[in-house]
Amino acid sequence: MFERFTDRARRVVVLAQEEARRLNHNYIGTEHLLLGLIHEGEGVAAKALESLGVSLDGVREQVQEITGQGQRSPSRGIPFTQRAKKVLELALREALGLGHARVGTEHILLGIIRDGEGVAAQVLVKLGADLNRVRQQVIRLLPGEARETSRTGASAGTAAGPQKWTPLASAVLDQFGLNLTQTAAENKLDPVIGREQEMERVMQVLSRRTKNNPVLIGEPGVGKTAVVEGLAQAIVRGDVPETIKDKQLYTLDLGSLVAGSRYRGDFEERLKKVLKEIRTRGDIILFIDEIHTLVGAGAAEGAIDAASILKPMLARGELQTIGATTLDEYRKHIEKDAALERRFQPIQVKEPSVADAIEILKGLRDRYEA
């Protein structure tokens, strides 16, 4: 992620670590990022906060009051809290939404405000800084073009309370897949009826710390893809756990990845480009229908297949995937590959009952009679 940060933004991260050490904290939270932003002193964020009367000493005092002083100085590298990681992901989203190629100090501050619930946001409120006003001041200090982008809504929402889901385009992912959440936002997906139990289970698995890649298993036509489309609609509504609220759900078309790859390594290069984009963005859940086709996909003489490329990212938690396949194909291709199999959590999808099928038809009737 940090390769997209400006030098000033990287310095903020270093200063945040120093502030954590100064307080003997063995973690880097949003409060330390806020301290780093002010300590840096030269960026848009520091200038915006200074203009609103927010000082380094004032923030330090409030942080110490809320979190206290640690007992001993941490000896090794200090990890980010989950909320701090989320703020940095939101900073990237803010930069992309404003049409900026790199993440600056202003985007980190906008990420803190957009999250709105961390210690940093609490400190700003305690110091009398209205979060909406802080955001407006940041936007005011941006170049004119970025201000216009922000006014049209590309950078998403207000600071107070939960943010509505907003789509973010990706040239690489749009070339080889489809943004299901954007399709859902445009009301182009059929309503999903009677799959609440399966959708709830998928959300539970996605929210886990490990083995958080669900694979939907069922006979052809039972509604595996419908479960994923239902999840996309739930993300747009905001009716999902906090851990996946800001995610973009993309379906990957393996056929378009393979198509036209005449030379050895063409497919591998395309897939790696897609995976690099996912790793950089940090907000993508990938849906792969017929996931068993990963095993052997793109493998030519001297080349490696798609599954072998995906496994390291799945192991490191850099990629979240929802798969779909039949029971026979799962046993034949995925269960046999122990390294691949242990990354996935199977979820059975059975055909709907007669009563459920009638409800589904009733729910879809208006779409077909229109």
mmCIF file of N, CA and C in Angstrom, residues 11-13 15-16 31-47 105 109:
data_model
loop_
_atom_site.group_PDB
_atom_site.id
_atom_site.type_symbol
_atom_site.label_atom_id
_atom_site.label_comp_id
_atom_site.label_asym_id
_atom_site.label_seq_id
_atom_site.Cartn_x
_atom_site.Cartn_y
_atom_site.Cartn_z
ATOM 1 N N ARG A 11 6.257 9.934 5.758
ATOM 2 C CA ARG A 11 6.859 10.525 6.962
ATOM 3 C C ARG A 11 5.848 10.549 8.104
ATOM 4 N N VAL A 12 4.589 10.788 7.774
ATOM 5 C CA VAL A 12 3.531 10.765 8.798
ATOM 6 C C VAL A 12 3.474 9.399 9.475
ATOM 7 N N VAL A 13 3.587 8.329 8.679
ATOM 8 C CA VAL A 13 3.556 6.967 9.233
ATOM 9 C C VAL A 13 4.744 6.744 10.170
ATOM 10 N N LEU A 15 6.402 9.114 11.790
ATOM 11 C CA LEU A 15 6.174 9.949 12.975
ATOM 12 C C LEU A 15 5.101 9.344 13.881
ATOM 13 N N ALA A 16 4.113 8.682 13.277
ATOM 14 C CA ALA A 16 3.078 8.004 14.075
ATOM 15 C C ALA A 16 3.710 6.913 14.932
ATOM 16 N N GLU A 31 -5.045 7.575 16.653
ATOM 17 C CA GLU A 31 -4.545 8.728 17.412
ATOM 18 C C GLU A 31 -3.090 9.039 17.079
ATOM 19 N N HIS A 32 -2.302 7.989 16.854
ATOM 20 C CA HIS A 32 -0.888 8.197 16.513
ATOM 21 C C HIS A 32 -0.749 8.743 15.090
ATOM 22 N N LEU A 33 -1.650 8.301 14.198
ATOM 23 C CA LEU A 33 -1.657 8.862 12.840
ATOM 24 C C LEU A 33 -1.984 10.354 12.885
ATOM 25 N N LEU A 34 -2.948 10.725 13.733
ATOM 26 C CA LEU A 34 -3.304 12.141 13.884
ATOM 27 C C LEU A 34 -2.121 12.947 14.416
ATOM 28 N N LEU A 35 -1.449 12.404 15.429
ATOM 29 C CA LEU A 35 -0.258 13.068 15.968
ATOM 30 C C LEU A 35 0.822 13.199 14.894
ATOM 31 N N GLY A 36 0.986 12.154 14.086
ATOM 32 C CA GLY A 36 1.964 12.194 13.000
ATOM 33 C C GLY A 36 1.637 13.262 11.972
ATOM 34 N N LEU A 37 0.342 13.420 11.663
ATOM 35 C CA LEU A 37 -0.088 14.439 10.698
ATOM 36 C C LEU A 37 0.268 15.844 11.171
ATOM 37 N N ILE A 38 0.025 16.111 12.470
ATOM 38 C CA ILE A 38 0.320 17.448 13.008
ATOM 39 C C ILE A 38 1.824 17.643 13.151
ATOM 40 N N HIS A 39 2.506 16.598 13.634
ATOM 41 C CA HIS A 39 3.957 16.648 13.841
ATOM 42 C C HIS A 39 4.680 16.927 12.517
ATOM 43 N N GLU A 40 4.176 16.359 11.419
ATOM 44 C CA GLU A 40 4.805 16.551 10.108
ATOM 45 C C GLU A 40 4.864 18.038 9.740
ATOM 46 N N GLY A 41 3.783 18.770 10.009
ATOM 47 C CA GLY A 41 3.807 20.227 9.993
ATOM 48 C C GLY A 41 3.694 20.949 8.667
ATOM 49 N N GLU A 42 3.962 20.282 7.534
ATOM 50 C CA GLU A 42 4.017 20.983 6.252
ATOM 51 C C GLU A 42 2.893 20.607 5.287
ATOM 52 N N GLY A 43 2.281 19.464 5.505
ATOM 53 C CA GLY A 43 1.278 18.975 4.557
ATOM 54 C C GLY A 43 -0.054 19.692 4.674
ATOM 55 N N VAL A 44 -0.965 19.366 3.741
ATOM 56 C CA VAL A 44 -2.306 19.960 3.738
ATOM 57 C C VAL A 44 -3.024 19.660 5.050
ATOM 58 N N ALA A 45 -2.872 18.428 5.559
ATOM 59 C CA ALA A 45 -3.552 18.039 6.800
ATOM 60 C C ALA A 45 -3.109 18.917 7.966
ATOM 61 N N ALA A 46 -1.795 19.102 8.114
ATOM 62 C CA ALA A 46 -1.266 19.919 9.216
ATOM 63 C C ALA A 46 -1.771 21.353 9.116
ATOM 64 N N LYS A 47 -1.795 21.889 7.897
ATOM 65 C CA LYS A 47 -2.252 23.271 7.703
ATOM 66 C C LYS A 47 -3.741 23.416 8.002
ATOM 67 N N THR A 105 -1.016 13.552 2.853
ATOM 68 C CA THR A 105 -1.437 13.740 4.253
ATOM 69 C C THR A 105 -2.914 14.093 4.323
ATOM 70 N N LEU A 109 -6.001 12.314 6.659
ATOM 71 C CA LEU A 109 -6.921 13.042 7.543
ATOM 72 C C LEU A 109 -8.369 12.810 7.118
#
